[in-house]
GROMACS .gro file of C-alpha atoms in nm:
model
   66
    1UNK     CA    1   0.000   0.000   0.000
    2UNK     CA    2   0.155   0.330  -0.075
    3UNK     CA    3   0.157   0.640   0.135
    4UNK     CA    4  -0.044   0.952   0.068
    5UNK     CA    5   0.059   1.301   0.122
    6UNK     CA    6  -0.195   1.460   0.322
    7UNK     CA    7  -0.164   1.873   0.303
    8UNK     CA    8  -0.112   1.953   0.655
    9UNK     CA    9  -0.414   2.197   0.646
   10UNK     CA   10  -0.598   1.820   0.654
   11UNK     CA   11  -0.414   1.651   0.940
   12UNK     CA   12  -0.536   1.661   1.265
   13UNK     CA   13  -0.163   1.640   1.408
   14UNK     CA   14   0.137   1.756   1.297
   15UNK     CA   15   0.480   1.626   1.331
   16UNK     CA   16   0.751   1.866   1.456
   17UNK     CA   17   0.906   1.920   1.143
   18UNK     CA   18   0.554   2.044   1.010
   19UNK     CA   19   0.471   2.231   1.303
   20UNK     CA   20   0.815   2.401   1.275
   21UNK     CA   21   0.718   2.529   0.897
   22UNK     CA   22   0.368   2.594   0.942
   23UNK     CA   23   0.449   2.841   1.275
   24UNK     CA   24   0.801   2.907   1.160
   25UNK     CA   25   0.935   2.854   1.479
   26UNK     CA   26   1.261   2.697   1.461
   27UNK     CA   27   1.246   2.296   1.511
   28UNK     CA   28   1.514   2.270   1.757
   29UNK     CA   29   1.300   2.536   1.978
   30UNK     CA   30   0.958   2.375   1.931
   31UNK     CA   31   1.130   2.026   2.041
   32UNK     CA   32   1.319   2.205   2.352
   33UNK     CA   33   1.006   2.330   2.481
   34UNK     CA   34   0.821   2.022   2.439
   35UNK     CA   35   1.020   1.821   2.630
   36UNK     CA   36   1.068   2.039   2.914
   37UNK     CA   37   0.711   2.176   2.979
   38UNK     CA   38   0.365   1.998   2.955
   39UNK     CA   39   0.153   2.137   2.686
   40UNK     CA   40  -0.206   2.058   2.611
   41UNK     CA   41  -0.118   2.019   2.232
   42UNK     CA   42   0.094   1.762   2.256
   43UNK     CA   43   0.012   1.438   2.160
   44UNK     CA   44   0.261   1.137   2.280
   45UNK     CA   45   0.254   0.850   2.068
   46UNK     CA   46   0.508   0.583   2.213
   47UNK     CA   47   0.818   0.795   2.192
   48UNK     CA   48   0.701   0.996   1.905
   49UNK     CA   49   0.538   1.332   1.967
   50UNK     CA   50   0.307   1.498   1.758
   51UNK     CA   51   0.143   1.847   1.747
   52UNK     CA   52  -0.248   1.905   1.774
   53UNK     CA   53  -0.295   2.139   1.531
   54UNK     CA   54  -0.581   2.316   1.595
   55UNK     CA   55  -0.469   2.324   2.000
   56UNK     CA   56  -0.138   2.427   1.875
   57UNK     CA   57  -0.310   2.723   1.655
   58UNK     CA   58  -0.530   2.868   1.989
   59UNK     CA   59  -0.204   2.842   2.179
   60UNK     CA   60  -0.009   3.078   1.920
   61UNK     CA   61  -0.285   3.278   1.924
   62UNK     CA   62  -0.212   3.373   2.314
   63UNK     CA   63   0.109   3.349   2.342
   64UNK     CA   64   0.336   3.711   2.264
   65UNK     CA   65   0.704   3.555   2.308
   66UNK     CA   66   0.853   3.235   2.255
   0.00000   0.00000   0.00000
């Protein structure tokens, strides 16, 4: 079965790397404060991590500084 590309404006989560383009905050700063703070937006699958969107959108739209 092959993999489809789903546009991320269709995902419900978003992997770091996608998160990182579609806020453009830098990667290494999205996965820093992931793993040392507790955010409702994060989703923990096994060891992966992945990024509510929609969560993740209402918390930019709070937040001043990074």
């Amino acid at each position: 079965m092959e993999k489809q590309n789903i546009p991320w404006w269709m995902k419900l989560n978003l992997t770091i790397e996608e998160a990182a383009e579609y806020s453009g905050i830098g990667e290494s700063t999205l996965r820093n404060r992931i793993n040392t703070e507790m955010y409702d937006f994060v989703l923990n699958v096994g060891r992966k991590k992945l990024i509510k969107r929609k969560m993740f959108e209402q918390y930019l739209e709070k937040i001043t500084v990074i």
